[in-house]
Short mmCIF file of C-alpha atoms in Angstrom, two decimals:
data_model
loop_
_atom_site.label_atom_id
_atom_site.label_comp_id
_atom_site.label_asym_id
_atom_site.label_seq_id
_atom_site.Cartn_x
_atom_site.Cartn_y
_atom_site.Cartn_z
CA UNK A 135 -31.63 -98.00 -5.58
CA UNK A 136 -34.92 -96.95 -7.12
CA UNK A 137 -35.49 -100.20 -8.70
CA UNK A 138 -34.90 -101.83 -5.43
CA UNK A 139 -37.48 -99.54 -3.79
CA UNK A 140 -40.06 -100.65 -6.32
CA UNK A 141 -39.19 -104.01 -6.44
CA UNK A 142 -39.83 -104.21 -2.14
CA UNK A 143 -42.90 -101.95 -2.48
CA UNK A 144 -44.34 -104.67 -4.95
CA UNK A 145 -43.16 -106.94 -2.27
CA UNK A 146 -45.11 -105.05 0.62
CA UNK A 147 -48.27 -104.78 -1.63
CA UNK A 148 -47.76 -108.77 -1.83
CA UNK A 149 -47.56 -109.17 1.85
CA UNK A 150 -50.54 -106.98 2.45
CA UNK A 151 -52.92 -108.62 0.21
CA UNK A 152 -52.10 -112.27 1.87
CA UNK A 153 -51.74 -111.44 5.52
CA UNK A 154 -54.22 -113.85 6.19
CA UNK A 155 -51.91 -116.39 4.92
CA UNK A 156 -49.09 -118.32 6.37
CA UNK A 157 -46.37 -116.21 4.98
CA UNK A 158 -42.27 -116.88 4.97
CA UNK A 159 -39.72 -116.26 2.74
CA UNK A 160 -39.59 -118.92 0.54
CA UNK A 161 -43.57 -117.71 -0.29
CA UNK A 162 -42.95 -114.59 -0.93
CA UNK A 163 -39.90 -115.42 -3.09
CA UNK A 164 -41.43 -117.25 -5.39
CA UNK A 165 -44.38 -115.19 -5.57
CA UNK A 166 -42.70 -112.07 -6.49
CA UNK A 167 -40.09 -114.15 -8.58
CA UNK A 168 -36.72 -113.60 -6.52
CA UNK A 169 -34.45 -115.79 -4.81
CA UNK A 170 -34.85 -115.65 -1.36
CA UNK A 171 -31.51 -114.31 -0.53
CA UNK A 172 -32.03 -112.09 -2.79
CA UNK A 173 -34.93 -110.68 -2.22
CA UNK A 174 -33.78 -110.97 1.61
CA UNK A 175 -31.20 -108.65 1.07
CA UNK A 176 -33.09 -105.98 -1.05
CA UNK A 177 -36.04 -106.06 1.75
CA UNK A 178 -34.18 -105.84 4.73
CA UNK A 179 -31.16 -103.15 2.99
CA UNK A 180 -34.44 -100.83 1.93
CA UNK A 181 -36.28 -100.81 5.18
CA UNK A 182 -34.16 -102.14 8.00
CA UNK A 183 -36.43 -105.04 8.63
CA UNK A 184 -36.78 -108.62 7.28
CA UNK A 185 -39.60 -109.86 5.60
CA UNK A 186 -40.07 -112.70 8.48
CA UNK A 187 -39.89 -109.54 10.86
CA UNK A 188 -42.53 -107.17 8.85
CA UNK A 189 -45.16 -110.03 8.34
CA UNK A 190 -45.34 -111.11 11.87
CA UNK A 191 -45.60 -107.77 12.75
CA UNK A 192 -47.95 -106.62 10.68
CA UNK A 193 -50.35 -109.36 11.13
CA UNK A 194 -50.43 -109.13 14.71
CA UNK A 195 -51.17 -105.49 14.64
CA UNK A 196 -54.27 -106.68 12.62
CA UNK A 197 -54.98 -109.71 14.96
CA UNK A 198 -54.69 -106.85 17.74
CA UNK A 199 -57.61 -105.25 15.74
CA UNK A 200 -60.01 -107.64 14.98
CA UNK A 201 -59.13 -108.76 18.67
CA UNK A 202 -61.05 -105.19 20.12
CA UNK A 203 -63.25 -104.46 17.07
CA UNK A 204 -65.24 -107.67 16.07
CA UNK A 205 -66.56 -110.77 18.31
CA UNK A 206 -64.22 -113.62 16.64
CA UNK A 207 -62.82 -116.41 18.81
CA UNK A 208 -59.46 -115.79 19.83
CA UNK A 209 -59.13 -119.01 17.90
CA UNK A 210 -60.19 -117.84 14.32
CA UNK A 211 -58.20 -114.98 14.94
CA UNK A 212 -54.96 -116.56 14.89
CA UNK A 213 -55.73 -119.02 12.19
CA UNK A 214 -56.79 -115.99 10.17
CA UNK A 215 -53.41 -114.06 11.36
CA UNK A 216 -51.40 -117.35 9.66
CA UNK A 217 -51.19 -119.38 13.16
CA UNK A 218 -51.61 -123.31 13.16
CA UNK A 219 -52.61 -123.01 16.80
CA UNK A 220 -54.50 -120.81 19.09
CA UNK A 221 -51.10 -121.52 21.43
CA UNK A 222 -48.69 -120.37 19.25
CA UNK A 223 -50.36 -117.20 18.44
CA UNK A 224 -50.53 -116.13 22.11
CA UNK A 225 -47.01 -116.94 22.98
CA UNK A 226 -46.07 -114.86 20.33
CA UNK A 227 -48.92 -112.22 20.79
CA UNK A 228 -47.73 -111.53 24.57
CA UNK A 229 -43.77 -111.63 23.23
CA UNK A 230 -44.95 -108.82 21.34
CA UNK A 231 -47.62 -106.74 23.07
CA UNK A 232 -46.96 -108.10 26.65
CA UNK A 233 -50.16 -109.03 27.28
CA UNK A 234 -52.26 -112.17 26.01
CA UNK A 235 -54.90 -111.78 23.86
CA UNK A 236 -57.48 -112.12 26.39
CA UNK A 237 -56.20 -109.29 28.24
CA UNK A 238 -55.73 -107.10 25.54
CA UNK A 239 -59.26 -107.59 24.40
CA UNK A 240 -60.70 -106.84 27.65
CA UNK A 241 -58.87 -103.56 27.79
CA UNK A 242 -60.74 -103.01 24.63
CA UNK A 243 -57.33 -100.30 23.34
CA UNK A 244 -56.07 -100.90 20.15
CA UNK A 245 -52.79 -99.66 19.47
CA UNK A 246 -50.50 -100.83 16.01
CA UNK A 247 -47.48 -103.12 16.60
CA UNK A 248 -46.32 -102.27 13.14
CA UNK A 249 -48.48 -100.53 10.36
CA UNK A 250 -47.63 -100.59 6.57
CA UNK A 251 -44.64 -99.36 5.21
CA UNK A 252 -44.69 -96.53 2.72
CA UNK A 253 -42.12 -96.02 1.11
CA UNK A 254 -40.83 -92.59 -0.62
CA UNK A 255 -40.02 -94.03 -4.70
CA UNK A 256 -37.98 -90.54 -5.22
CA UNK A 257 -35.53 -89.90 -2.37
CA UNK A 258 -32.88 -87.28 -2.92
CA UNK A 259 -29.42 -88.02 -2.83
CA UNK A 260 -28.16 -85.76 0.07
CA UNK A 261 -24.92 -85.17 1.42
CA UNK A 262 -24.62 -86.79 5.05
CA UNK A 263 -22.92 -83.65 5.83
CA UNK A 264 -25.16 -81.68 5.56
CA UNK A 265 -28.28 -83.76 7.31
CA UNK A 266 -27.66 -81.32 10.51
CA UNK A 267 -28.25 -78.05 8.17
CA UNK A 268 -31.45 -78.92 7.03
CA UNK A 269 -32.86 -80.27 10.33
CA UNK A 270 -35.27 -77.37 11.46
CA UNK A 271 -38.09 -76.33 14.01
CA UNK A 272 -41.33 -77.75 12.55
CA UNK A 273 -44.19 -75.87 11.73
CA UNK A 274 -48.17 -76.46 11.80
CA UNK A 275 -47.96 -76.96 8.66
CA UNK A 276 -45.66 -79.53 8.90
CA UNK A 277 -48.33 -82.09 11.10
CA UNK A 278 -50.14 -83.76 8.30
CA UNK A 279 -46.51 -85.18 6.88
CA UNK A 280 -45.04 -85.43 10.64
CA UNK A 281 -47.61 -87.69 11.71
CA UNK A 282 -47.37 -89.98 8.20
CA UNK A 283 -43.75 -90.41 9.86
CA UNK A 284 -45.06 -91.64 12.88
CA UNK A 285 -46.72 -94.19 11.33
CA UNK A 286 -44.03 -95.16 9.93
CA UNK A 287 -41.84 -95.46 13.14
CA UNK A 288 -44.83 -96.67 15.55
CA UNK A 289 -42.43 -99.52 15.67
CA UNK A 290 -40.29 -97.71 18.81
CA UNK A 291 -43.44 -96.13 20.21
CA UNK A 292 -45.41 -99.21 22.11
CA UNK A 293 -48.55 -97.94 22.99
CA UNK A 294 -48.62 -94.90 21.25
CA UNK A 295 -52.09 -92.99 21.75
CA UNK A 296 -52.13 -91.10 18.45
CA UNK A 297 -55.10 -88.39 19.69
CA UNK A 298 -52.82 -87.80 22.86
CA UNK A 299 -49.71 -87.37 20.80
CA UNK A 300 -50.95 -85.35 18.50
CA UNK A 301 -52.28 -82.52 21.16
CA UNK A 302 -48.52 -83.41 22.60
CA UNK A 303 -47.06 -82.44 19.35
CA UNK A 304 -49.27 -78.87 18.84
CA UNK A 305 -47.64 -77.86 22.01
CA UNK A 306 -43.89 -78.88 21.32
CA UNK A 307 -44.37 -77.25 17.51
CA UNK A 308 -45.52 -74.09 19.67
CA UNK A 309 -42.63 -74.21 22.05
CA UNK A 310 -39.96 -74.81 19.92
CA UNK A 311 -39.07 -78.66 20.67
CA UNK A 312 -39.99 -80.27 17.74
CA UNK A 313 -37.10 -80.90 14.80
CA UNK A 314 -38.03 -81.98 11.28
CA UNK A 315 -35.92 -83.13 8.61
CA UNK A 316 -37.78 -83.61 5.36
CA UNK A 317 -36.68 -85.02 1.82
CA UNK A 318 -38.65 -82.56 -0.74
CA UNK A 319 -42.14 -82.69 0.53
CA UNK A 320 -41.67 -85.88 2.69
CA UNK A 321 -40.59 -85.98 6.77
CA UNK A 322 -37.75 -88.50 7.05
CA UNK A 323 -36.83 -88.02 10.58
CA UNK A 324 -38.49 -85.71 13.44
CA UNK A 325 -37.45 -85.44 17.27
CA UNK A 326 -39.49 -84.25 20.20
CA UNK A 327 -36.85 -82.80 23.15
CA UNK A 328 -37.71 -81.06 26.08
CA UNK A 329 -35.21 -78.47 27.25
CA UNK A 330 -36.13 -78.61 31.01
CA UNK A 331 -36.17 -82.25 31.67
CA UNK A 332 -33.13 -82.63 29.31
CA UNK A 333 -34.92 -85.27 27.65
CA UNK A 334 -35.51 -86.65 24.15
CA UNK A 335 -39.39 -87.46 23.84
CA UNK A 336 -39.57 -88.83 20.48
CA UNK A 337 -36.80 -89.93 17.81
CA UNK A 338 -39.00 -91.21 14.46
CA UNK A 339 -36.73 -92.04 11.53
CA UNK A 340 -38.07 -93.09 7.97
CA UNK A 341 -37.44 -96.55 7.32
CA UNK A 342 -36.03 -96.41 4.11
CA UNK A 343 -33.46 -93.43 5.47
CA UNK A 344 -31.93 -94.78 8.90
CA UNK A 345 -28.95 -96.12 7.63
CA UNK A 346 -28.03 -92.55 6.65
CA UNK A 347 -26.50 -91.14 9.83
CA UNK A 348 -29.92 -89.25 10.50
CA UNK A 349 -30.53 -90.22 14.28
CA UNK A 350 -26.97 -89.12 14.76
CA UNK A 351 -27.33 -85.78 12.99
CA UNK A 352 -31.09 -85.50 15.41
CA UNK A 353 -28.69 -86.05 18.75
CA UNK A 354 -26.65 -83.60 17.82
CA UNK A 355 -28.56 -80.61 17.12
CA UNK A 356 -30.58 -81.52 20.41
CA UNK A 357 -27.41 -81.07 22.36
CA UNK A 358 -27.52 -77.26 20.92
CA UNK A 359 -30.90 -77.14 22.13
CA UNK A 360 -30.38 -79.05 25.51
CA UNK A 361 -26.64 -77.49 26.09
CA UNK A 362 -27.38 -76.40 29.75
CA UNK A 363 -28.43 -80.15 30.23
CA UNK A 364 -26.29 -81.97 32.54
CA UNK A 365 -27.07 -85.00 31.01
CA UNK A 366 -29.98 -86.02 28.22
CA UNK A 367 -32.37 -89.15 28.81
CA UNK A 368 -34.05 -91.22 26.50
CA UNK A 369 -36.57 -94.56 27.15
CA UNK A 370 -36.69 -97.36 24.93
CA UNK A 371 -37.12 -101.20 25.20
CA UNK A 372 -35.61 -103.40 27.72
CA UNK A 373 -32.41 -105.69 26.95
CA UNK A 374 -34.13 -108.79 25.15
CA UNK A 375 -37.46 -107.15 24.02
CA UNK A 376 -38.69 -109.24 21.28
CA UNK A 377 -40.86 -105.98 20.26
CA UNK A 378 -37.29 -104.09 19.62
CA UNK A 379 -36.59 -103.35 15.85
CA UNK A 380 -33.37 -102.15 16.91
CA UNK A 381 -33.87 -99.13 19.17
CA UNK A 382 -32.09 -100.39 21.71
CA UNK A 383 -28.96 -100.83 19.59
CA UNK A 384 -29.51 -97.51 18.39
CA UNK A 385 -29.49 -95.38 21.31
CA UNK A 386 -26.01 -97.50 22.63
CA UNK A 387 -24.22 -96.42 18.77
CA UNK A 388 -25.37 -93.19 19.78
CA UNK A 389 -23.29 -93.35 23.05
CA UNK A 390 -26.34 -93.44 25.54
CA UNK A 391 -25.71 -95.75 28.50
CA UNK A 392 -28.08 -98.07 30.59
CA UNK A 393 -29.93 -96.25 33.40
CA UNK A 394 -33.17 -97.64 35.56
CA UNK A 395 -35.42 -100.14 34.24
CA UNK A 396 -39.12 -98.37 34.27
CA UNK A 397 -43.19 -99.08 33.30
CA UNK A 398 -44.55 -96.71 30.62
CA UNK A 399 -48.49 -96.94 30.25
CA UNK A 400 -47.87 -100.80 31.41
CA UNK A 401 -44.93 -101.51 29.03
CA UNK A 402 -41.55 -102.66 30.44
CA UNK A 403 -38.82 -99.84 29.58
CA UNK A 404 -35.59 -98.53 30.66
CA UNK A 405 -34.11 -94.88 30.69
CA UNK A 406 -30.89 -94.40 29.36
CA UNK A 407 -28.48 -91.40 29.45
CA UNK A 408 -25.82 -89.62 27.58
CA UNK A 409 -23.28 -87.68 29.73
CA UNK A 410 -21.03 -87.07 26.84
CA UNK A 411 -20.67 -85.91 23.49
CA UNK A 412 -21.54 -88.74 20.38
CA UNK A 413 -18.37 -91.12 20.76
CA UNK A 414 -16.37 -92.16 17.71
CA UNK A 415 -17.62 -95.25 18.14
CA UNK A 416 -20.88 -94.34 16.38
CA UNK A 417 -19.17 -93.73 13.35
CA UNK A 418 -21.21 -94.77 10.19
CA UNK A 419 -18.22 -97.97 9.01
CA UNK A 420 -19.06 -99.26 12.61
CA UNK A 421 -22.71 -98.99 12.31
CA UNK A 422 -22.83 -100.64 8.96
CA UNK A 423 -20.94 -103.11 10.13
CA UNK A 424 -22.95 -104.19 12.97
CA UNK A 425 -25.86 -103.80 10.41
CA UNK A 426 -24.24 -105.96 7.68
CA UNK A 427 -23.53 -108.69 10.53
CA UNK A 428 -27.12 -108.50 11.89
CA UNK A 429 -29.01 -108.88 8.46
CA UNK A 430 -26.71 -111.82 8.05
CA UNK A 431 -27.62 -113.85 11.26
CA UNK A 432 -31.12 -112.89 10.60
CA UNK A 433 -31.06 -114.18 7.37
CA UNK A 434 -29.78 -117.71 8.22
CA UNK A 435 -32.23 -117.39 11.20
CA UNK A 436 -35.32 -117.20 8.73
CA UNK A 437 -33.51 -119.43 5.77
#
């Protein structure tokens, strides 16, 4: 495992030094001298994402920036983000952000799609048992390495004001509702709940650790902390949400069900609810199994 986790962060650094380029797989391959499905595998078994998935993602977040910090044409902004067309840019740009570049740049807001992954090159090798006994209340002290982690999930968070969360999170810290689970000195997973509303405010997971049963472990203590809840509400991306790393699929494992469709700071979302305790069905040999399949499909997708 640790040579895969340096062999992908040599593949991000790659990626990050040519996101001005058209990049795809076959690129990147042969630039960082593995097969594609190889590398494909390693990439998207690491972090949960495929290469195709990262790049576009990461170069629209910095299209998105150059689109409200400098005066380029829309126009040199997607050729410099890898685009052949001006067209093709936007149709993917409002996919994405669910707004066109025009509008976006009038708003003058810029907010990441997807910023670089980090990855930890030393994880510990922890029991999944024992993820719930060493998820605890975070501390002040704990910010500077909480907020790292939110970087690292801004994928689930569209439109995440970081100044307005971070006030957000000084005041959960102080009132108990904020969980941290960290792997020596780094935060791998951290949960924002709310014991009055009965809701879960924020679910961040490392990357490189969400195939490890962690979100599960999260839901779990929170229904310790939310017991007098009736039921416990969560938003996250609509059915069909090209934005959606997998949140979605996430929160169903986790036995939350559809509720209302709603509009979060202008972004499309829908609540949904769990009314009972985490189903069987979220067991970790169905997970991975739906994981396996969906890294599969992707991969002949991007082949």
């Amino acid at each position: 495992m640790s040579g895969n986790i340096k062999n992908v962060m040599e593949t991000i650094d790659y990626i990050e030094s040519h996101l001005h380029e058209k990049l795809d797989l076959e690129t990147i391959s042969r630039a960082v001298h593995y097969s594609k499905y190889h590398l494909h595998r390693m990439f998207t078994g690491t972090v949960g994402l495929t290469i195709q998935t990262y790049v576009q993602r990461r170069q629209l977040t910095e299209a998105a920036k150059r689109l409200v910090f400098s005066n380029r044409s829309i126009l040199e902004i997607a050729l410099f983000a890898g685009y052949e067309s001006q067209q093709s840019f936007t149709d993917i740009f409002k996919a994405m952000y669910k707004k066109s570049p025009n509008q976006y740049r009038e708003e003058e807001e810029f907010y990441p799609l997807q910023l670089r992954y980090v990855l930890n090159e030393n994880p510990t090798s922890f029991d999944v048992k024992n993820w719930q006994d060493k998820i605890v209340f975070a501390t002040k002290e704990d910010i500077p390495q909480w907020i790292k982690l939110v970087h690292l999930a801004i994928d689930g968070f569209p439109h995440l004001n970081e100044k307005q969360y971070l006030e957000q999170l000084q005041e959960y810290i102080k009132n108990k509702r904020a969980l941290i689970l960290k792997d020596a000195d780094t935060a791998i997973g951290i949960m924002e709940f709310h014991e009055i509303t009965g809701t879960i405010d924020f679910l961040g997971i490392h990357p490189q650790y969400r195939k490890k049963e962690i979100a599960k472990a999260f839901c779990e203590k929170a229904l310790h902390e939310l017991a007098h809840s009736k039921q416990i509400s969560v938003t996250t991306f609509r059915e069909g949400d090209k934005a959606d790393t997998g949140y979605r699929q996430l929160w169903g494992s986790l036995g939350f069900t559809e509720a209302e469709l709603l509009v979060e700071f202008g972004y499309p979302t829908q609540r949904f609810i769990l009314q009972e305790p985490l189903c069987e069905s979220c067991n970790p040999s169905i997970i991975s199994s739906q994981l396996m399949q969906r890294e599969q499909t992707e991969f002949k997708e991007h082949e």
